[in-house]
PDB file of C-alpha atoms in Angstrom:
ATOM      1  CA  MET A 464     -15.444 -47.352 -32.627  1.00 50.00           C
ATOM      2  CA  ARG A 465     -12.794 -44.130 -32.747  1.00 47.00           C
ATOM      3  CA  ILE A 466     -15.634 -41.779 -32.382  1.00 45.00           C
ATOM      4  CA  PHE A 467     -17.378 -44.032 -29.866  1.00 42.00           C
ATOM      5  CA  TYR A 468     -14.483 -43.426 -27.602  1.00 42.00           C
ATOM      6  CA  ARG A 469     -13.812 -39.309 -28.827  1.00 44.00           C
ATOM      7  CA  GLU A 470     -17.860 -39.362 -26.988  1.00 47.00           C
ATOM      8  CA  VAL A 471     -17.081 -41.644 -23.682  1.00 39.00           C
ATOM      9  CA  PHE A 472     -13.744 -38.883 -23.353  1.00 38.00           C
ATOM     10  CA  LEU A 473     -15.778 -36.490 -23.953  1.00 39.00           C
ATOM     11  CA  LYS A 474     -18.090 -37.372 -21.626  1.00 45.00           C
ATOM     12  CA  VAL A 475     -16.335 -37.552 -18.996  1.00 38.00           C
ATOM     13  CA  ALA A 476     -13.980 -34.325 -19.191  1.00 39.00           C
ATOM     14  CA  GLY A 477     -17.127 -33.379 -18.578  1.00 42.00           C
ATOM     15  CA  ASN A 478     -18.440 -33.951 -15.626  1.00 43.00           C
ATOM     16  CA  PHE A 479     -14.556 -33.628 -14.434  1.00 36.00           C
ATOM     17  CA  LEU A 480     -14.966 -29.939 -15.458  1.00 36.00           C
ATOM     18  CA  GLY A 481     -18.441 -29.551 -14.771  1.00 39.00           C
ATOM     19  CA  SER A 482     -17.696 -31.224 -10.988  1.00 36.00           C
ATOM     20  CA  MET A 483     -14.323 -28.545 -10.356  1.00 34.00           C
ATOM     21  CA  ILE A 484     -16.127 -25.781 -11.488  1.00 33.00           C
ATOM     22  CA  ARG A 485     -19.360 -26.595  -9.157  1.00 37.00           C
ATOM     23  CA  PHE A 486     -16.455 -27.410  -6.400  1.00 34.00           C
ATOM     24  CA  PHE A 487     -14.865 -23.912  -6.784  1.00 36.00           C
ATOM     25  CA  TYR A 488     -17.977 -22.018  -7.020  1.00 37.00           C
ATOM     26  CA  LYS A 489     -20.448 -24.347  -5.408  1.00 39.00           C
ATOM     27  CA  GLU A 490     -24.114 -21.878  -4.093  1.00 41.00           C
ATOM     28  CA  GLY A 491     -22.735 -19.137  -6.290  1.00 41.00           C
ATOM     29  CA  VAL A 492     -19.344 -18.059  -3.802  1.00 41.00           C
ATOM     30  CA  LYS A 493     -16.356 -17.837  -5.920  1.00 45.00           C
ATOM     31  CA  VAL A 494     -12.457 -18.300  -4.557  1.00 48.00           C
ATOM     32  CA  MET A 495     -11.013 -17.262  -2.376  1.00 56.00           C
ATOM     33  CA  ARG A 496      -8.666 -14.960  -3.492  1.00 70.00           C
ATOM     34  CA  GLN A 497      -5.046 -14.711  -1.495  1.00 87.00           C
ATOM     35  CA  ALA A 498      -4.157 -10.543  -1.000  1.00 97.00           C
ATOM     36  CA  LEU A 499      -1.745  -9.269   0.983  1.00 98.00           C
ATOM     37  CA  ILE A 500      -2.672  -5.469   0.544  1.00 98.00           C
ATOM     38  CA  PHE A 501       1.056  -3.287   2.050  1.00 98.00           C
ATOM     39  CA  ASP A 502       0.785   0.561   3.873  1.00 98.00           C
ATOM     40  CA  VAL A 503       3.866   2.171   1.549  1.00 98.00           C
ATOM     41  CA  ASP A 504       6.554   4.318   4.852  1.00 98.00           C
ATOM     42  CA  GLY A 505       7.893   2.724   7.490  1.00 98.00           C
ATOM     43  CA  THR A 506       6.727  -0.455   5.628  1.00 98.00           C
ATOM     44  CA  LEU A 507       7.916  -0.132   2.252  1.00 98.00           C
ATOM     45  CA  TRP A 508      10.436   2.963   2.133  1.00 98.00           C
ATOM     46  CA  ASP A 509      12.293   5.798   4.045  1.00 98.00           C
ATOM     47  CA  THR A 510      11.854   8.983   3.324  1.00 98.00           C
ATOM     48  CA  THR A 511      12.587  11.293   6.155  1.00 97.00           C
ATOM     49  CA  TYR A 512      16.021  11.623   5.247  1.00 97.00           C
ATOM     50  CA  GLN A 513      14.582  13.277   2.436  1.00 97.00           C
ATOM     51  CA  LEU A 514      12.329  15.497   3.152  1.00 97.00           C
ATOM     52  CA  PRO A 515      13.765  17.800   5.588  1.00 97.00           C
ATOM     53  CA  LEU A 516      14.985  19.246   3.181  1.00 97.00           C
ATOM     54  CA  LEU A 517      12.679  19.695   0.424  1.00 97.00           C
ATOM     55  CA  TYR A 518      10.262  20.882   2.964  1.00 97.00           C
ATOM     56  CA  ASN A 519      12.659  23.419   4.528  1.00 97.00           C
ATOM     57  CA  GLU A 520      13.899  24.622   1.144  1.00 97.00           C
ATOM     58  CA  MET A 521      10.686  24.885  -0.514  1.00 97.00           C
ATOM     59  CA  PHE A 522       9.400  26.807   2.687  1.00 97.00           C
ATOM     60  CA  LYS A 523      11.712  29.555   1.572  1.00 97.00           C
ATOM     61  CA  LYS A 524      10.523  30.062  -1.472  1.00 96.00           C
ATOM     62  CA  LEU A 525       6.554  30.305   0.100  1.00 96.00           C
ATOM     63  CA  GLY A 526       7.533  32.376   1.454  1.00 96.00           C
ATOM     64  CA  PHE A 527       7.925  30.988   4.804  1.00 96.00           C
ATOM     65  CA  THR A 528      11.513  32.150   6.144  1.00 93.00           C
ATOM     66  CA  GLU A 529      11.384  31.146   9.999  1.00 92.00           C
ATOM     67  CA  LYS A 530       9.509  28.581   9.388  1.00 95.00           C
ATOM     68  CA  CYS A 531      11.754  24.574   9.665  1.00 96.00           C
ATOM     69  CA  ILE A 532      11.636  20.531  10.423  1.00 96.00           C
ATOM     70  CA  ASP A 533      13.682  17.964  11.286  1.00 96.00           C
ATOM     71  CA  ARG A 534      13.405  14.263  11.039  1.00 97.00           C
ATOM     72  CA  LYS A 535      11.694  13.839  14.228  1.00 95.00           C
ATOM     73  CA  THR A 536       9.239  15.596  13.113  1.00 95.00           C
ATOM     74  CA  VAL A 537       8.105  14.242   9.724  1.00 96.00           C
ATOM     75  CA  MET A 538       8.646  10.672  11.257  1.00 95.00           C
ATOM     76  CA  GLY A 539       6.072  12.780  13.367  1.00 93.00           C
ATOM     77  CA  PHE A 540       3.172  12.738  10.627  1.00 94.00           C
ATOM     78  CA  MET A 541       4.484   9.909   8.218  1.00 94.00           C
ATOM     79  CA  GLY A 542       1.167   7.854   7.560  1.00 91.00           C
ATOM     80  CA  TYR A 543      -1.136  11.093   8.447  1.00 94.00           C
ATOM     81  CA  THR A 544      -2.884  12.880   5.418  1.00 93.00           C
ATOM     82  CA  GLU A 545      -2.253  15.595   3.455  1.00 94.00           C
ATOM     83  CA  GLU A 546      -5.225  17.574   5.461  1.00 94.00           C
ATOM     84  CA  GLU A 547      -3.468  16.208   8.783  1.00 95.00           C
ATOM     85  CA  ILE A 548      -0.035  17.119   7.798  1.00 96.00           C
ATOM     86  CA  ALA A 549      -1.220  20.281   6.251  1.00 96.00           C
ATOM     87  CA  ALA A 550      -2.454  20.880   9.651  1.00 96.00           C
ATOM     88  CA  ILE A 551       1.078  19.756  11.519  1.00 95.00           C
ATOM     89  CA  ILE A 552       2.698  22.435   9.135  1.00 95.00           C
ATOM     90  CA  PHE A 553       0.428  25.163   8.849  1.00 96.00           C
ATOM     91  CA  PRO A 554      -1.093  25.426  12.274  1.00 95.00           C
ATOM     92  CA  ASN A 555      -1.994  29.707  11.734  1.00 95.00           C
ATOM     93  CA  LEU A 556      -3.571  29.298   8.459  1.00 96.00           C
ATOM     94  CA  GLU A 557      -6.962  28.524   7.405  1.00 97.00           C
ATOM     95  CA  HIS A 558      -7.854  25.568   5.732  1.00 96.00           C
ATOM     96  CA  GLU A 559      -8.129  26.291   1.736  1.00 96.00           C
ATOM     97  CA  GLU A 560      -4.576  27.981   2.482  1.00 97.00           C
ATOM     98  CA  ARG A 561      -2.677  25.653   4.160  1.00 96.00           C
ATOM     99  CA  MET A 562      -3.762  22.738   1.605  1.00 96.00           C
ATOM    100  CA  LYS A 563      -2.546  25.403  -1.263  1.00 97.00           C
ATOM    101  CA  TYR A 564       0.786  26.224   0.358  1.00 97.00           C
ATOM    102  CA  LEU A 565       1.009  22.027   1.260  1.00 96.00           C
ATOM    103  CA  ASP A 566      -0.088  20.590  -2.109  1.00 95.00           C
ATOM    104  CA  MET A 567       3.007  22.809  -3.793  1.00 96.00           C
ATOM    105  CA  ILE A 568       5.386  20.959  -1.316  1.00 97.00           C
ATOM    106  CA  THR A 569       4.271  18.277  -2.075  1.00 94.00           C
ATOM    107  CA  GLN A 570       3.971  18.050  -6.073  1.00 92.00           C
ATOM    108  CA  GLU A 571       7.297  19.184  -5.844  1.00 96.00           C
ATOM    109  CA  GLU A 572       7.949  16.504  -3.143  1.00 96.00           C
ATOM    110  CA  CYS A 573       7.093  12.873  -6.420  1.00 95.00           C
ATOM    111  CA  ARG A 574       9.326  15.055  -9.078  1.00 95.00           C
ATOM    112  CA  TYR A 575      12.528  15.422  -5.537  1.00 97.00           C
ATOM    113  CA  LEU A 576      12.177  11.259  -4.925  1.00 97.00           C
ATOM    114  CA  LEU A 577      12.424  10.893  -7.906  1.00 96.00           C
ATOM    115  CA  THR A 578      15.865  12.062  -8.471  1.00 95.00           C
ATOM    116  CA  GLN A 579      16.689  11.579  -4.483  1.00 96.00           C
ATOM    117  CA  PRO A 580      14.812   8.380  -3.597  1.00 96.00           C
ATOM    118  CA  GLY A 581      14.094   7.030  -0.361  1.00 97.00           C
ATOM    119  CA  LYS A 582      14.996   4.411   0.924  1.00 98.00           C
ATOM    120  CA  LEU A 583      13.361   0.735   1.129  1.00 98.00           C
ATOM    121  CA  TYR A 584      14.128  -1.459   3.985  1.00 98.00           C
ATOM    122  CA  PRO A 585      16.564  -4.313   3.760  1.00 98.00           C
ATOM    123  CA  ASP A 586      14.941  -7.646   1.109  1.00 98.00           C
ATOM    124  CA  VAL A 587      12.056  -5.297   0.243  1.00 98.00           C
ATOM    125  CA  LYS A 588      12.608  -6.434  -3.464  1.00 98.00           C
ATOM    126  CA  GLU A 589      13.890 -10.145  -2.868  1.00 98.00           C
ATOM    127  CA  VAL A 590      10.567 -10.843  -0.624  1.00 98.00           C
ATOM    128  CA  LEU A 591       7.833  -8.964  -3.157  1.00 98.00           C
ATOM    129  CA  ASP A 592       9.567 -11.090  -5.993  1.00 98.00           C
ATOM    130  CA  TYR A 593       8.917 -13.872  -3.215  1.00 97.00           C
ATOM    131  CA  LEU A 594       4.583 -13.128  -2.586  1.00 98.00           C
ATOM    132  CA  HIS A 595       4.020 -11.581  -5.433  1.00 97.00           C
ATOM    133  CA  ARG A 596       4.197 -15.657  -7.190  1.00 96.00           C
ATOM    134  CA  LYS A 597       1.679 -17.353  -4.240  1.00 95.00           C
ATOM    135  CA  TYR A 598      -0.277 -13.381  -3.262  1.00 97.00           C
ATOM    136  CA  GLU A 599      -1.596 -10.372  -5.267  1.00 98.00           C
ATOM    137  CA  LEU A 600      -0.062  -7.783  -3.011  1.00 98.00           C
ATOM    138  CA  TYR A 601      -2.829  -4.350  -3.633  1.00 98.00           C
ATOM    139  CA  ILE A 602      -0.613  -0.794  -2.078  1.00 98.00           C
ATOM    140  CA  VAL A 603      -3.541   1.448  -0.374  1.00 98.00           C
ATOM    141  CA  SER A 604      -1.303   4.725   1.170  1.00 98.00           C
ATOM    142  CA  ASN A 605      -2.748   7.822   2.102  1.00 97.00           C
ATOM    143  CA  CYS A 606       0.167   9.946   0.290  1.00 96.00           C
ATOM    144  CA  GLN A 607      -0.752  11.986  -2.806  1.00 95.00           C
ATOM    145  CA  LYS A 608      -1.342  11.398  -5.815  1.00 95.00           C
ATOM    146  CA  GLY A 609       1.442  10.295  -7.660  1.00 96.00           C
ATOM    147  CA  TYR A 610       3.650   9.889  -4.758  1.00 97.00           C
ATOM    148  CA  VAL A 611       2.763   5.645  -5.435  1.00 98.00           C
ATOM    149  CA  GLU A 612       3.686   6.054  -8.883  1.00 98.00           C
ATOM    150  CA  THR A 613       7.065   7.819  -7.645  1.00 97.00           C
ATOM    151  CA  LEU A 614       7.873   4.730  -5.609  1.00 98.00           C
ATOM    152  CA  TYR A 615       7.135   2.466  -8.622  1.00 98.00           C
ATOM    153  CA  ALA A 616       9.953   3.911 -11.263  1.00 97.00           C
ATOM    154  CA  ALA A 617      12.631   5.087  -7.919  1.00 97.00           C
ATOM    155  CA  HIS A 618      12.864   1.392  -7.451  1.00 98.00           C
ATOM    156  CA  GLY A 619      10.978  -0.649 -10.282  1.00 97.00           C
ATOM    157  CA  LEU A 620       8.341  -2.084  -7.876  1.00 98.00           C
ATOM    158  CA  GLU A 621       5.605  -1.334  -9.891  1.00 97.00           C
ATOM    159  CA  ASN A 622       5.493  -5.443 -11.641  1.00 97.00           C
ATOM    160  CA  TYR A 623       4.902  -6.933  -8.036  1.00 98.00           C
ATOM    161  CA  PHE A 624       0.988  -4.910  -7.705  1.00 98.00           C
ATOM    162  CA  CYS A 625      -1.520  -5.579  -8.822  1.00 98.00           C
ATOM    163  CA  ASP A 626      -3.605  -1.977  -7.900  1.00 98.00           C
ATOM    164  CA  PHE A 627      -2.665   0.450  -5.615  1.00 98.00           C
ATOM    165  CA  GLU A 628      -4.939   3.312  -4.700  1.00 98.00           C
ATOM    166  CA  CYS A 629      -4.273   5.989  -1.664  1.00 97.00           C
ATOM    167  CA  SER A 630      -5.831   9.305  -0.157  1.00 96.00           C
ATOM    168  CA  GLY A 631      -4.430  12.008  -3.099  1.00 94.00           C
ATOM    169  CA  ARG A 632      -7.058   9.879  -5.346  1.00 95.00           C
ATOM    170  CA  THR A 633      -9.998   9.212  -3.945  1.00 97.00           C
ATOM    171  CA  GLY A 634     -10.056  11.647  -0.680  1.00 94.00           C
ATOM    172  CA  LEU A 635     -11.445   8.662   1.601  1.00 96.00           C
ATOM    173  CA  SER A 636      -9.613   7.301   4.993  1.00 96.00           C
ATOM    174  CA  LYS A 637      -7.559   4.760   4.541  1.00 98.00           C
ATOM    175  CA  GLY A 638     -10.079   2.075   5.704  1.00 98.00           C
ATOM    176  CA  ASP A 639     -12.555   3.225   2.592  1.00 98.00           C
ATOM    177  CA  ASN A 640     -10.018   2.723   0.391  1.00 98.00           C
ATOM    178  CA  ILE A 641      -8.820  -0.855   1.455  1.00 98.00           C
ATOM    179  CA  ARG A 642     -12.787  -1.165   0.928  1.00 98.00           C
ATOM    180  CA  PHE A 643     -12.699   0.344  -2.217  1.00 98.00           C
ATOM    181  CA  ILE A 644     -10.046  -1.268  -3.273  1.00 98.00           C
ATOM    182  CA  MET A 645     -11.186  -4.658  -2.383  1.00 97.00           C
ATOM    183  CA  GLU A 646     -13.817  -4.839  -4.021  1.00 97.00           C
ATOM    184  CA  ARG A 647     -12.652  -2.769  -7.148  1.00 97.00           C
ATOM    185  CA  ASN A 648     -10.860  -6.494  -8.058  1.00 97.00           C
ATOM    186  CA  GLN A 649     -13.049  -8.484  -6.025  1.00 96.00           C
ATOM    187  CA  LEU A 650     -10.828  -9.719  -2.991  1.00 96.00           C
ATOM    188  CA  GLN A 651     -13.073 -12.063  -0.263  1.00 91.00           C
ATOM    189  CA  THR A 652     -10.347 -11.896   2.251  1.00 92.00           C
ATOM    190  CA  ALA A 653      -6.331  -9.598   2.924  1.00 97.00           C
ATOM    191  CA  VAL A 654      -3.947  -8.704   4.656  1.00 98.00           C
ATOM    192  CA  TYR A 655      -2.700  -5.465   5.364  1.00 98.00           C
ATOM    193  CA  ILE A 656       0.629  -4.585   5.985  1.00 98.00           C
ATOM    194  CA  GLY A 657       1.551  -1.238   7.709  1.00 98.00           C
ATOM    195  CA  ASP A 658       3.601   0.302  10.569  1.00 98.00           C
ATOM    196  CA  THR A 659       1.084   2.380  12.940  1.00 97.00           C
ATOM    197  CA  LEU A 660      -1.816   2.564  14.481  1.00 96.00           C
ATOM    198  CA  LYS A 661      -3.740   4.743  12.579  1.00 96.00           C
ATOM    199  CA  ASP A 662      -2.682   1.522   9.621  1.00 98.00           C
ATOM    200  CA  LYS A 663      -4.636  -1.044  12.615  1.00 98.00           C
ATOM    201  CA  GLU A 664      -7.246   1.082  12.922  1.00 98.00           C
ATOM    202  CA  ALA A 665      -8.220   1.374   9.049  1.00 98.00           C
ATOM    203  CA  CYS A 666      -7.546  -2.413   9.036  1.00 98.00           C
ATOM    204  CA  ASP A 667     -10.494  -3.372  12.615  1.00 98.00           C
ATOM    205  CA  TYR A 668     -12.266  -0.858  10.001  1.00 98.00           C
ATOM    206  CA  ALA A 669     -12.175  -2.619   6.941  1.00 98.00           C
ATOM    207  CA  GLY A 670     -12.649  -6.263   8.944  1.00 97.00           C
ATOM    208  CA  ILE A 671      -9.254  -7.063   7.349  1.00 98.00           C
ATOM    209  CA  PRO A 672      -6.218  -8.687  10.186  1.00 98.00           C
ATOM    210  CA  PHE A 673      -3.029  -5.933  10.358  1.00 98.00           C
ATOM    211  CA  VAL A 674       0.435  -7.076  10.338  1.00 98.00           C
ATOM    212  CA  TYR A 675       2.723  -5.117  12.168  1.00 98.00           C
ATOM    213  CA  ALA A 676       5.749  -3.954  10.717  1.00 98.00           C
ATOM    214  CA  ALA A 677       7.387  -3.097  14.062  1.00 98.00           C
ATOM    215  CA  TYR A 678      10.367  -1.350  11.990  1.00 98.00           C
ATOM    216  CA  GLY A 679       8.416   1.571  11.100  1.00 97.00           C
ATOM    217  CA  PHE A 680       7.661   4.810  12.591  1.00 96.00           C
ATOM    218  CA  GLY A 681       4.298   4.406  14.604  1.00 95.00           C
ATOM    219  CA  LYS A 682       3.795   1.484  17.802  1.00 96.00           C
ATOM    220  CA  VAL A 683       1.480  -0.815  18.487  1.00 97.00           C
ATOM    221  CA  GLU A 684       0.173  -3.161  20.815  1.00 97.00           C
ATOM    222  CA  GLU A 685      -2.896  -5.150  19.062  1.00 97.00           C
ATOM    223  CA  TYR A 686      -2.525  -7.212  15.967  1.00 98.00           C
ATOM    224  CA  ALA A 687      -2.579 -10.116  14.503  1.00 98.00           C
ATOM    225  CA  HIS A 688       0.625 -10.538  13.687  1.00 98.00           C
ATOM    226  CA  LYS A 689       3.950  -8.534  14.533  1.00 98.00           C
ATOM    227  CA  ILE A 690       6.409  -9.050  11.435  1.00 98.00           C
ATOM    228  CA  ASP A 691      10.424  -7.494  12.683  1.00 98.00           C
ATOM    229  CA  ALA A 692      12.205  -6.578   9.016  1.00 98.00           C
ATOM    230  CA  PHE A 693      10.582  -7.167   6.003  1.00 98.00           C
ATOM    231  CA  LYS A 694      12.247 -10.663   5.113  1.00 98.00           C
ATOM    232  CA  ASP A 695       9.854 -11.825   8.115  1.00 98.00           C
ATOM    233  CA  LEU A 696       6.795 -11.816   5.387  1.00 98.00           C
ATOM    234  CA  MET A 697       8.615 -14.825   3.592  1.00 97.00           C
ATOM    235  CA  GLU A 698       8.207 -17.031   6.571  1.00 96.00           C
ATOM    236  CA  LEU A 699       5.120 -15.966   8.365  1.00 95.00           C
ATOM    237  CA  PHE A 700       3.296 -16.169   4.398  1.00 93.00           C
TER     238      PHE A 700
END
């Protein structure tokens, strides 16, 4: 009798497991994994007080003694690619030369921000801790190689995120990097949280909703949702 009941139990359990698998993988479609993808500057932290000091110091070291930028200038190119920033900072230089000087500056930038880190926006750690228990979290930024790792190291955020990508590593646009990270992690759907029009355009290109962080550096008129503070994500998600 024990053998009989054991066989019945295994058969019932097997049928239940099979039905669950068919439900979640019906017609070969995987379960929809929910993911949130974040921008960095103007969304997670603000480095616009630190960077003018570093840039102006580096200008002097590189021989550009008359060149000087302020916080407003830095805010203006936040979210831009390295090539776009180089064109703003060194408009009179040829492409190869301007990129050489910017590379020197950005390499020093990551080292500098480890000891003089940007400031996280209010409640970022608490909200990420809440969100990462419900969703898979990712970062996609137009920053240089090493910048996201610097953010992680400066504020201990690495355990909240599953993966990240940046234009400095791939040479791709933000929209392509959003697609890239979704393909790499087999994400069927995602939402992007950022603060600039470039972020919104990247979301349109990638075909995902855009949540506008209105407390950041940009002005955006069209979006799926708007947040006025990072903690608003706890109500939205």
